[in-house]
Coordinates of C-alpha atoms in Angstrom, one line a residue:
M1 CA -23.4 12.0 18.7
R2 CA -25.9 13.4 16.3
L3 CA -23.7 16.5 15.7
S4 CA -20.7 14.3 14.9
K5 CA -22.8 12.1 12.5
N6 CA -24.1 15.2 10.7
L7 CA -20.6 16.7 10.5
L8 CA -19.3 13.4 9.0
A9 CA -22.1 13.3 6.5
A10 CA -21.5 16.9 5.5
V11 CA -17.7 16.4 5.0
L12 CA -18.4 13.3 2.9
A13 CA -20.9 15.2 0.8
V14 CA -18.5 18.1 0.2
L15 CA -15.7 15.7 -0.8
L16 CA -18.1 13.8 -3.1
V17 CA -19.1 17.1 -4.8
A18 CA -15.4 18.1 -5.2
C19 CA -14.5 14.7 -6.7
A20 CA -17.5 14.8 -9.0
V21 CA -16.5 18.3 -10.2
A22 CA -12.9 17.4 -10.7
W23 CA -13.9 14.2 -12.5
Y24 CA -16.1 16.2 -14.9
I25 CA -13.2 18.7 -15.5
T26 CA -10.8 15.9 -16.5
R27 CA -13.4 14.0 -18.6
D28 CA -11.7 14.8 -21.9
A29 CA -8.4 13.0 -21.0
S30 CA -7.5 9.8 -22.6
S31 CA -6.7 6.7 -20.5
N32 CA -3.9 4.3 -21.0
R33 CA -2.6 1.5 -18.8
F34 CA 0.8 1.7 -17.2
V35 CA 2.8 -1.5 -16.8
P36 CA 6.0 -0.9 -14.9
K37 CA 9.0 -2.6 -16.4
A38 CA 12.6 -3.3 -15.4
P39 CA 15.1 -0.6 -16.5
A40 CA 17.5 -1.6 -19.2
A41 CA 21.0 -2.6 -18.2
S42 CA 23.5 0.1 -18.6
S43 CA 26.4 -0.3 -21.1
Q44 CA 30.0 -0.6 -20.1
A45 CA 32.0 2.5 -19.4
S46 CA 34.1 3.7 -22.3
L47 CA 36.3 6.7 -23.3
I48 CA 33.2 8.4 -24.8
D49 CA 30.5 10.0 -22.8
E50 CA 27.5 7.5 -23.4
R51 CA 25.2 9.0 -20.7
L52 CA 22.7 10.3 -23.3
L53 CA 22.3 6.8 -24.8
Q54 CA 22.1 5.2 -21.4
T55 CA 19.4 7.6 -20.3
A56 CA 17.5 7.0 -23.6
R57 CA 17.6 3.2 -23.1
R58 CA 16.5 3.5 -19.5
I59 CA 13.5 5.7 -20.3
A60 CA 12.7 3.7 -23.4
S61 CA 12.2 0.6 -21.3
L62 CA 9.3 2.4 -19.5
A63 CA 7.3 3.2 -22.7
D64 CA 4.1 1.2 -22.6
T65 CA 2.0 2.8 -25.4
S66 CA 2.6 3.1 -29.1
E67 CA 2.9 6.9 -28.9
E68 CA 5.6 6.6 -26.2
Q69 CA 7.4 3.9 -28.0
D70 CA 7.6 6.1 -31.2
L71 CA 9.2 8.8 -29.1
A72 CA 11.5 6.3 -27.4
R73 CA 12.7 5.0 -30.8
E74 CA 13.3 8.6 -31.9
A75 CA 15.3 9.3 -28.7
L76 CA 17.4 6.1 -29.1
R77 CA 18.1 7.0 -32.8
L78 CA 19.2 10.6 -31.9
S79 CA 21.3 9.6 -28.9
D80 CA 23.0 6.7 -30.9
H81 CA 23.7 9.1 -33.8
E82 CA 25.3 11.6 -31.4
L83 CA 27.4 8.9 -29.9
D84 CA 28.5 7.7 -33.4
Q85 CA 29.7 11.2 -34.2
A86 CA 31.5 11.4 -31.0
F87 CA 33.3 8.1 -31.8
A88 CA 34.2 9.3 -35.2
T89 CA 35.7 12.5 -33.8
A90 CA 37.6 10.6 -31.1
L91 CA 39.0 8.0 -33.5
R92 CA 40.2 10.6 -36.0
E93 CA 41.9 12.6 -33.2
A94 CA 43.5 9.4 -31.8
T95 CA 45.2 8.8 -35.2
A96 CA 46.7 12.3 -35.2
P97 CA 50.4 12.7 -34.3
S98 CA 50.8 13.1 -30.5
P99 CA 53.8 14.4 -28.5
P100 CA 56.2 11.7 -27.5
A101 CA 55.4 9.9 -24.3
S102 CA 57.6 9.7 -21.3
G103 CA 58.5 7.0 -18.8
P104 CA 57.2 3.4 -19.4
L105 CA 55.0 4.5 -22.2
K106 CA 57.9 6.0 -24.1
Q107 CA 59.9 2.8 -23.6
L108 CA 56.9 0.8 -25.0
A109 CA 56.6 3.2 -27.9
D110 CA 60.3 2.9 -28.7
R111 CA 60.1 -0.8 -28.5
L112 CA 57.2 -0.8 -30.9
T113 CA 59.2 1.4 -33.3
Q114 CA 62.1 -1.0 -33.2
L115 CA 59.9 -4.0 -33.7
K116 CA 58.2 -2.5 -36.7
A117 CA 61.6 -1.6 -38.2
R118 CA 62.8 -5.2 -37.6
I119 CA 59.6 -6.6 -39.2
A120 CA 60.1 -4.3 -42.2
A121 CA 63.7 -5.5 -42.5
D122 CA 62.7 -9.1 -42.2
Q123 CA 60.1 -8.6 -44.9
G124 CA 62.7 -7.0 -47.2
R125 CA 65.2 -9.9 -46.6
I126 CA 62.5 -12.4 -47.3
A127 CA 61.8 -10.8 -50.6
Q128 CA 65.5 -10.9 -51.5
L129 CA 66.0 -14.5 -50.3
T130 CA 62.9 -15.6 -52.2
K131 CA 64.5 -14.6 -55.5
Q132 CA 67.8 -16.4 -54.5
A133 CA 66.2 -19.6 -53.1
A134 CA 65.5 -21.1 -56.5
A135 CA 69.2 -21.3 -57.4
N136 CA 70.9 -21.5 -54.0
D137 CA 70.1 -24.0 -51.3
A138 CA 71.9 -21.9 -48.6
A139 CA 69.5 -19.0 -49.5
A140 CA 66.6 -21.3 -49.1
D141 CA 67.7 -22.2 -45.6
K142 CA 68.2 -18.5 -44.7
L143 CA 64.7 -17.9 -46.1
E144 CA 63.1 -20.3 -43.7
L145 CA 65.1 -18.9 -40.8
T146 CA 64.1 -15.4 -41.7
K147 CA 60.4 -16.4 -41.9
A148 CA 60.6 -17.9 -38.4
Q149 CA 62.3 -14.7 -37.1
L150 CA 59.5 -12.6 -38.8
A151 CA 56.8 -14.7 -37.0
L152 CA 58.6 -14.2 -33.7
D153 CA 58.9 -10.5 -34.3
E154 CA 55.2 -10.2 -35.2
D155 CA 54.2 -12.0 -32.0
E156 CA 56.4 -9.8 -30.0
L157 CA 54.9 -6.7 -31.7
E158 CA 51.4 -7.9 -30.9
D159 CA 52.3 -8.4 -27.2
A160 CA 53.9 -5.0 -27.0
Q161 CA 50.8 -3.4 -28.6
E162 CA 48.6 -5.1 -26.0
D163 CA 50.9 -3.9 -23.2
L164 CA 50.6 -0.3 -24.6
V165 CA 46.8 -0.6 -24.7
R166 CA 46.7 -2.0 -21.2
Q167 CA 48.7 0.9 -19.8
G168 CA 46.7 3.5 -21.7
G169 CA 49.2 4.4 -24.3
D170 CA 47.1 3.4 -27.4
K171 CA 44.0 5.4 -27.3
H172 CA 42.9 4.5 -30.8
A173 CA 42.8 0.8 -29.9
K174 CA 40.7 1.5 -26.8
L175 CA 38.3 3.5 -28.8
Q176 CA 38.0 0.7 -31.4
R177 CA 37.2 -1.8 -28.6
A178 CA 34.7 0.6 -27.0
L179 CA 33.0 1.1 -30.5
Q180 CA 32.7 -2.7 -30.9
E181 CA 31.1 -3.0 -27.5
H182 CA 28.7 -0.2 -28.3
E183 CA 27.7 -1.9 -31.6
S184 CA 27.3 -5.2 -29.9
A185 CA 25.0 -3.6 -27.2
Q186 CA 23.0 -2.0 -29.9
H187 CA 22.3 -5.4 -31.5
E188 CA 21.3 -6.9 -28.2
T189 CA 18.8 -4.2 -27.2
A190 CA 17.4 -3.7 -30.7
Q191 CA 14.1 -5.4 -29.9
P192 CA 11.4 -2.9 -28.9
P193 CA 9.4 -3.5 -25.7
K194 CA 5.9 -4.8 -26.0
V195 CA 2.9 -2.5 -26.1
S196 CA 0.4 -3.1 -23.3
T197 CA -3.0 -4.1 -24.7
A198 CA -4.9 -3.9 -21.4
G199 CA -7.5 -1.2 -20.8
P200 CA -7.4 1.6 -18.3
P201 CA -6.9 0.7 -14.6
A202 CA -10.2 -0.2 -13.1
T203 CA -9.3 -0.3 -9.4
L204 CA -8.4 2.5 -7.1
S205 CA -5.1 0.9 -6.1
E206 CA -4.0 0.5 -9.7
Q207 CA -5.0 4.1 -10.5
I208 CA -2.9 5.4 -7.5
R209 CA 0.0 3.3 -8.7
L210 CA -0.4 4.6 -12.3
R211 CA -0.5 8.2 -11.0
L212 CA 2.6 7.7 -8.9
S213 CA 4.5 5.9 -11.7
L214 CA 3.6 8.7 -14.2
E215 CA 4.9 11.2 -11.7
D216 CA 8.2 9.3 -11.4
R217 CA 8.5 8.9 -15.1
E218 CA 7.9 12.7 -15.6
G219 CA 10.7 13.4 -13.2
Q220 CA 13.0 11.1 -15.2
L221 CA 12.0 12.8 -18.4
Q222 CA 12.7 16.2 -17.0
A223 CA 16.2 15.1 -15.9
A224 CA 16.9 13.6 -19.3
R225 CA 15.7 16.8 -21.0
Q226 CA 18.1 18.9 -18.8
Q227 CA 20.9 16.4 -19.6
A228 CA 20.3 16.7 -23.3
A229 CA 20.1 20.5 -23.1
G230 CA 23.3 20.7 -21.0
K231 CA 25.0 18.4 -23.6
A232 CA 24.0 20.8 -26.4
S233 CA 25.3 23.8 -24.4
T234 CA 28.7 22.0 -23.8
L235 CA 29.0 21.1 -27.4
E236 CA 28.2 24.6 -28.5
R237 CA 31.0 25.9 -26.3
Q238 CA 33.4 23.4 -27.8
H239 CA 32.3 24.3 -31.3
D240 CA 32.8 28.0 -30.7
A241 CA 36.2 27.5 -29.2
L242 CA 37.4 25.3 -32.0
E243 CA 36.0 27.7 -34.6
K244 CA 37.9 30.6 -33.1
L245 CA 41.0 28.5 -33.0
I246 CA 40.7 27.7 -36.7
S247 CA 39.8 31.2 -37.8
K248 CA 42.6 32.8 -35.9
P249 CA 45.3 32.2 -38.5
R250 CA 43.0 33.6 -41.1
S251 CA 42.4 36.8 -39.2
D252 CA 46.1 37.2 -38.6
A253 CA 46.8 37.0 -42.3
G254 CA 44.0 39.5 -43.0
A255 CA 42.4 37.4 -45.7
G256 CA 38.7 36.8 -46.1
S257 CA 38.9 33.5 -47.9
A258 CA 38.8 30.1 -46.4
A259 CA 41.8 28.6 -44.6
P260 CA 42.5 25.9 -47.1
T261 CA 42.7 28.5 -49.9
S262 CA 45.2 30.5 -47.9
E263 CA 47.2 27.4 -47.3
A264 CA 47.0 26.4 -51.0
S265 CA 48.3 29.8 -51.9
S266 CA 51.2 29.3 -49.5
V267 CA 51.9 26.0 -51.3
D268 CA 52.0 27.8 -54.6
T269 CA 54.4 30.4 -53.2
G270 CA 56.1 27.6 -51.2
D271 CA 59.2 29.5 -50.4
E272 CA 58.9 29.5 -46.6
E273 CA 57.6 26.1 -45.9
D274 CA 58.3 22.8 -47.5
T275 CA 55.5 20.9 -49.2
A276 CA 55.3 18.1 -46.5
A277 CA 54.6 20.6 -43.7
V278 CA 52.0 22.4 -45.7
V279 CA 50.2 19.2 -46.6
A280 CA 50.2 18.1 -42.9
R281 CA 48.8 21.5 -41.9
L282 CA 46.1 21.2 -44.5
H283 CA 45.2 17.7 -43.3
G284 CA 45.0 19.1 -39.8
L285 CA 42.7 21.9 -40.9
S286 CA 40.6 19.4 -42.7
D287 CA 40.3 17.2 -39.6
Q288 CA 39.3 20.3 -37.6
R289 CA 36.6 21.2 -40.1
K290 CA 35.3 17.6 -39.9
T291 CA 35.2 17.9 -36.2
L292 CA 33.3 21.2 -36.5
T293 CA 30.8 19.4 -38.8
E294 CA 30.4 16.5 -36.4
L295 CA 30.0 19.0 -33.5
D296 CA 27.2 20.7 -35.4
K297 CA 25.5 17.3 -35.9
R298 CA 25.9 16.4 -32.3
I299 CA 24.5 19.8 -31.2
Q300 CA 21.4 19.2 -33.5
D301 CA 21.0 15.7 -32.1
S302 CA 21.1 16.9 -28.5
Q303 CA 18.6 19.7 -29.3
Q304 CA 16.3 17.3 -31.1
L305 CA 16.6 14.8 -28.2
S306 CA 15.6 17.6 -25.8
D307 CA 12.6 18.3 -27.9
V308 CA 11.7 14.6 -28.0
Y309 CA 11.7 14.5 -24.2
K310 CA 9.6 17.7 -24.2
R311 CA 7.0 16.1 -26.4
W312 CA 7.1 12.9 -24.3
S313 CA 6.5 15.0 -21.2
A314 CA 3.4 16.6 -22.9
L315 CA 2.2 13.1 -23.7
L316 CA 2.7 12.0 -20.1
E317 CA 0.8 15.1 -18.9
T318 CA -2.2 13.9 -20.9
R319 CA -1.9 10.4 -19.3
R320 CA -1.5 12.0 -15.8
R321 CA -4.7 13.9 -16.4
S322 CA -6.4 10.7 -17.5
A323 CA -5.2 8.9 -14.4
L324 CA -6.4 11.8 -12.2
H325 CA -9.8 11.6 -13.9
L326 CA -10.1 7.9 -13.2
L327 CA -8.8 8.3 -9.6
L328 CA -11.4 11.1 -8.9
G329 CA -14.1 8.9 -10.3
S330 CA -13.2 6.0 -8.0
L331 CA -12.9 8.4 -5.0
A332 CA -16.3 9.8 -5.8
A333 CA -17.7 6.3 -5.9
V334 CA -16.2 5.5 -2.5
L335 CA -17.6 8.7 -1.0
A336 CA -21.0 8.0 -2.6
I337 CA -21.1 4.5 -1.0
L338 CA -20.2 6.0 2.4
L339 CA -22.9 8.6 2.2
L340 CA -25.4 5.9 1.1
V341 CA -24.4 3.7 4.1
I342 CA -25.0 6.7 6.4
A343 CA -28.3 7.5 4.8
I344 CA -29.6 3.9 4.9
G345 CA -28.5 3.6 8.5
R346 CA -30.5 6.7 9.5
A347 CA -33.5 5.5 7.5
L348 CA -33.3 2.2 9.4
D349 CA -33.1 4.0 12.7
H350 CA -36.1 6.1 11.8
A351 CA -38.1 3.1 10.7
F352 CA -37.4 1.1 13.8
S353 CA -38.0 4.0 16.1
R354 CA -41.7 4.0 15.1
Q355 CA -42.2 0.4 16.3
K356 CA -43.6 -0.2 19.8
D357 CA -41.7 -3.3 20.9
R358 CA -38.3 -1.7 21.0
R359 CA -36.7 -4.5 23.0
R360 CA -37.1 -7.1 20.3
L361 CA -36.7 -4.7 17.3
H362 CA -33.3 -3.6 18.7
Q363 CA -31.7 -6.8 17.5
L364 CA -33.2 -6.4 14.1
R365 CA -31.9 -2.8 13.9
V366 CA -28.4 -3.9 14.9
I367 CA -28.4 -6.7 12.3
A368 CA -29.7 -4.5 9.6
G369 CA -27.1 -1.8 10.4
I370 CA -24.2 -4.3 10.4
A371 CA -25.4 -5.8 7.1
V372 CA -25.5 -2.4 5.5
Q373 CA -22.0 -1.5 6.8
L374 CA -20.6 -4.9 5.6
L375 CA -22.1 -4.4 2.2
G376 CA -20.6 -0.9 2.0
A377 CA -17.2 -2.2 3.0
F378 CA -17.4 -4.9 0.4
L379 CA -18.3 -2.5 -2.3
I380 CA -15.4 -0.2 -1.3
L381 CA -13.0 -3.1 -1.3
L382 CA -14.1 -4.0 -4.8
I383 CA -13.4 -0.4 -5.9
L384 CA -10.1 -0.4 -4.1
F385 CA -8.7 -3.8 -5.2
G386 CA -11.2 -5.2 -7.7
P387 CA -12.7 -8.7 -7.7
P388 CA -10.4 -11.3 -6.1
T389 CA -8.4 -13.8 -8.1
Q390 CA -7.6 -17.3 -7.0
T391 CA -10.6 -17.2 -4.7
S392 CA -10.2 -20.6 -3.1
T393 CA -6.6 -20.0 -2.1
I394 CA -7.4 -16.5 -0.7
I395 CA -10.4 -17.8 1.2
G396 CA -8.4 -20.7 2.7
L397 CA -5.5 -18.6 3.8
A398 CA -7.8 -15.9 5.2
T399 CA -9.9 -18.4 7.1
A400 CA -6.8 -20.0 8.7
G401 CA -5.4 -16.7 9.7
L402 CA -8.6 -15.4 11.1
T403 CA -9.3 -18.6 13.0
V404 CA -5.9 -18.4 14.8
A405 CA -5.7 -14.6 15.3
L406 CA -9.4 -13.8 15.9
K407 CA -10.5 -16.9 17.9
D408 CA -12.0 -14.8 20.8
F409 CA -13.8 -12.5 18.4
I410 CA -15.2 -15.4 16.4
V411 CA -16.5 -17.1 19.6
A412 CA -18.0 -13.8 20.7
F413 CA -19.6 -13.4 17.3
F414 CA -21.3 -16.8 17.5
G415 CA -22.2 -16.1 21.1
W416 CA -24.2 -13.1 19.8
F417 CA -26.4 -15.5 17.9
A418 CA -27.0 -17.5 21.1
L419 CA -27.9 -14.4 23.0
I420 CA -30.5 -13.2 20.5
G421 CA -32.0 -16.6 20.3
R422 CA -35.1 -17.9 22.0
N423 CA -33.4 -18.6 25.3
G424 CA -31.1 -15.6 25.2
V425 CA -31.4 -12.2 26.7
R426 CA -33.0 -8.9 25.6
V427 CA -32.4 -5.3 26.3
G428 CA -34.0 -4.5 29.7
D429 CA -33.6 -8.0 31.1
W430 CA -32.1 -8.5 34.6
V431 CA -29.2 -10.9 34.4
E432 CA -26.2 -12.1 36.2
I433 CA -23.0 -12.7 34.1
E434 CA -19.8 -14.0 35.8
G435 CA -21.0 -12.8 39.2
V436 CA -22.0 -9.4 38.1
G437 CA -25.8 -8.6 38.1
G438 CA -27.5 -5.8 36.3
E439 CA -29.9 -4.7 33.5
V440 CA -29.0 -5.3 29.9
I441 CA -28.7 -2.0 28.0
E442 CA -26.9 -3.1 24.9
I443 CA -26.3 -6.4 23.0
G444 CA -23.7 -5.8 20.3
L445 CA -22.2 -8.0 17.7
L446 CA -19.2 -8.8 20.0
R447 CA -20.1 -7.5 23.4
T448 CA -22.9 -7.1 26.0
V449 CA -23.2 -4.1 28.2
L450 CA -24.9 -4.2 31.7
L451 CA -26.0 -1.4 34.0
E452 CA -24.7 -2.9 37.2
M453 CA -27.1 -3.5 40.1
G454 CA -26.4 -4.2 43.8
N455 CA -26.7 -7.6 45.4
W456 CA -30.2 -9.1 44.8
T457 CA -30.6 -10.0 48.5
T458 CA -29.8 -6.6 49.8
T459 CA -30.6 -3.4 48.0
G460 CA -30.7 -4.1 44.2
H461 CA -30.2 -0.5 43.3
P462 CA -28.2 0.5 40.2
T463 CA -24.6 1.5 40.9
G464 CA -24.4 3.6 37.7
R465 CA -21.5 1.6 36.3
H466 CA -21.5 0.1 32.8
V467 CA -20.0 -3.4 32.7
T468 CA -19.0 -4.9 29.3
F469 CA -18.6 -8.6 28.5
M470 CA -17.5 -10.3 25.4
N471 CA -20.3 -12.4 24.0
S472 CA -18.1 -15.5 24.3
F473 CA -19.6 -16.1 27.8
A474 CA -22.8 -17.3 26.1
L475 CA -20.9 -20.3 24.7
A476 CA -17.9 -20.8 27.0
G477 CA -19.5 -19.8 30.3
H478 CA -23.0 -19.4 31.9
Y479 CA -25.4 -16.6 32.8
F480 CA -28.6 -16.2 34.8
N481 CA -31.6 -14.4 33.4
F482 CA -33.9 -13.2 36.2
S483 CA -36.4 -11.8 33.6
T484 CA -37.4 -15.2 32.3
A485 CA -41.0 -16.4 33.0
G486 CA -42.3 -13.0 34.1
Q487 CA -39.2 -11.8 36.0
W488 CA -40.1 -13.7 39.2
L489 CA -37.7 -13.8 42.1
W490 CA -37.7 -14.8 45.7
D491 CA -37.3 -11.9 48.2
E492 CA -37.2 -12.0 52.0
L493 CA -37.7 -9.8 55.0
Q494 CA -36.7 -10.2 58.7
V495 CA -38.7 -9.2 61.8
S496 CA -37.4 -9.4 65.4
L497 CA -39.8 -10.6 68.1
P498 CA -39.4 -10.1 71.9
A499 CA -39.1 -13.2 74.1
A500 CA -42.4 -12.4 75.9
G501 CA -45.6 -13.7 74.3
D502 CA -46.2 -16.6 71.9
P503 CA -43.8 -16.3 69.0
Y504 CA -45.3 -19.1 67.1
E505 CA -48.7 -17.5 67.0
M506 CA -47.1 -14.2 65.9
A507 CA -45.1 -16.0 63.2
Q508 CA -48.4 -17.6 62.0
Q509 CA -50.1 -14.2 61.8
I510 CA -47.2 -12.7 59.9
R511 CA -47.3 -15.7 57.5
Q512 CA -51.0 -15.2 56.9
T513 CA -50.4 -11.5 56.3
V514 CA -47.7 -12.1 53.7
E515 CA -49.8 -14.8 52.0
R516 CA -52.7 -12.4 51.7
E517 CA -50.5 -9.6 50.2
T518 CA -48.6 -11.9 47.8
E519 CA -51.4 -14.3 46.8
A520 CA -52.0 -12.9 43.3
D521 CA -48.3 -12.9 42.5
A522 CA -47.9 -16.4 43.8
K523 CA -50.7 -17.8 41.6
L524 CA -49.2 -16.0 38.5
A525 CA -45.8 -17.4 39.3
E526 CA -47.1 -20.9 39.7
T527 CA -48.9 -20.6 36.3
D528 CA -45.7 -19.4 34.5
W529 CA -43.6 -22.1 36.1
E530 CA -46.2 -24.7 35.3
R531 CA -45.7 -24.0 31.6
V532 CA -41.9 -24.5 32.0
T533 CA -42.2 -27.7 34.1
R534 CA -44.7 -29.2 31.8
Q535 CA -42.5 -28.5 28.8
Y536 CA -39.4 -30.2 30.4
G537 CA -41.3 -32.9 32.4
I538 CA -40.3 -31.9 35.9
R539 CA -42.4 -31.5 39.1
P540 CA -44.3 -28.3 39.7
F541 CA -43.0 -25.6 42.1
S542 CA -44.9 -24.0 44.9
A543 CA -44.9 -20.2 45.2
K544 CA -46.4 -19.9 48.8
P545 CA -44.4 -17.9 51.3
A546 CA -42.2 -19.7 53.8
V547 CA -41.6 -18.6 57.5
D548 CA -38.6 -19.5 59.6
L549 CA -37.9 -18.8 63.3
R550 CA -34.3 -18.2 64.3
P551 CA -33.1 -17.3 67.8
S552 CA -31.1 -14.1 68.4
G553 CA -29.6 -12.2 71.3
S554 CA -32.7 -10.1 72.0
G555 CA -35.3 -12.8 71.2
L556 CA -36.5 -14.5 68.1
N557 CA -36.2 -13.4 64.4
V558 CA -38.9 -14.2 61.9
I559 CA -37.6 -14.7 58.4
V560 CA -40.2 -14.7 55.6
R561 CA -39.4 -15.6 52.0
Y562 CA -42.0 -14.8 49.3
I563 CA -42.3 -14.6 45.5
T564 CA -42.6 -11.2 43.7
R565 CA -41.9 -9.6 40.3
A566 CA -38.4 -8.2 40.1
P567 CA -39.5 -4.7 39.0
Q568 CA -42.0 -4.5 41.8
R569 CA -40.0 -6.0 44.7
Y570 CA -39.5 -2.7 46.5
A571 CA -43.2 -1.8 46.3
V572 CA -44.2 -5.2 47.6
K573 CA -41.7 -5.1 50.4
S574 CA -43.0 -1.7 51.5
R575 CA -46.5 -3.0 51.7
L576 CA -45.5 -6.0 53.7
F577 CA -43.5 -4.0 56.2
Q578 CA -46.5 -1.7 56.6
A579 CA -48.9 -4.6 57.2
I580 CA -46.5 -6.3 59.7
V581 CA -46.0 -3.0 61.6
D582 CA -49.8 -2.6 61.9
L583 CA -50.0 -6.3 63.1
L584 CA -47.3 -5.8 65.7
H585 CA -49.0 -2.7 67.1
K586 CA -52.4 -4.2 67.8
P587 CA -53.5 -3.0 71.3
A588 CA -54.6 -6.1 73.3
G589 CA -52.3 -9.1 73.8
S590 CA -50.1 -8.1 70.9
P591 CA -46.3 -7.9 71.0
A592 CA -46.4 -4.1 70.7
N593 CA -42.7 -3.7 71.4
S594 CA -41.6 -5.7 68.4
A595 CA -40.0 -3.9 65.5
P596 CA -39.3 -5.0 61.9
A597 CA -35.6 -5.6 61.0

């Protein structure tokens, strides 16, 4: 037991020193409070890859310091700018001529072309009829009819356009709608999150949660950084491929000037291609150059976004160091409290071991040890969870739960107070609890331990078994303390007498012998009992021996009951047997053949 206690104390001391050293190493870290927040809602899916912006919004919702919010705003600005450039490129490419569709989409496209032609014809007829309507009534009627037909054709054109958009044939319209949804979402999430004004986490549980949340946020930032770097790499490959495609005609012509200049020269020479084709090609090259410029901007935005996440990770590393510093300080405090509890417990054991009356001081030592342990547990709980809030509600709920779940333990706890009271038991007392007799060797807060003895009327020797009882027997049951009032008890012995001779005279001689041997104990017992009887107002008791004659198969049995101290019962019984044997073996007229039972 001593080795295990020393080992525990040594382990706690080593951990305390390690925490103190680590706490000192991390002393220069700043401390900020982390308040977990709900992630922002993701935007609706669109034709454009919006994952960079969605990631920036999700991580920005976790920023709880001014430095992190500055980086979050920068990440949102860069990801939004990259998305705007992507929308610009996609919208411009959607307006470019596309190869004719097939199947239902071709039918819708042809229908749109016919409707547009009919609308153009209606508008031309309306212009002509408007000039004729002033002088001709019939022209006025035709004008109204044509306007109605124009309205019908426009409605039909709008329905056909919606059908084309629904079936995926009008990419430009889808992009416009996605852009509007993006701008609407930007206005809804424009407000920045609030900055936490609370101080550093003071409890161990908050510090652990802060450390874990920072670890999780660091993982999200690493993933976002890899996403931005991967986006930049993808855009670079697209840029290089488009640049090779644009510069290919220039290399085939063997010219070192820009493509527009070459095309302009071909316009000047314009023998091989008509002007409209050259102009269309120049517009296409211009759009491709704009796409290259937008790709350059998107690459820069992605690279800068990756750098922002890198700086954010460095800021989180500082906060993680600060959280580790606070966590180590709290752990060091817990270990210090545990060591202090162990040290105070040993000091109390050493102080009480010097006292002489160990039986009574054992209770004080147990109470002092439990008080120190409870105080240490309370201080550790304060470090772990902090001071309780809503104390009345917590106490009420805790009391109700403990009363129901720990009823037996509560009764045993209050039974302990009854046992250590004036009429209770002490270590070393001989007691009988629930039919089991023995010597009290431990009185704990919840249990009592006995060293079991044999039956009082037979041997009374220890059996070597430890019997444990919950202290509730002191309130819910009963117990007998044979150590009360000087530890007096009635013992008996039995002697067999032969049928010959005068048994009454022999019984009288045995009685006188027992009275002579136990006279001192009888007077002391009567004195002790007199104090008890006087206190409670009952009649006094006599401690004189009692003799009883009982017939048996071989003669008569003499049964003698006498008073003796419990610890000295065997020595007294040995003396009495010796005296009775000497009495029975007197030479003349004595029942020499009698033997004690």
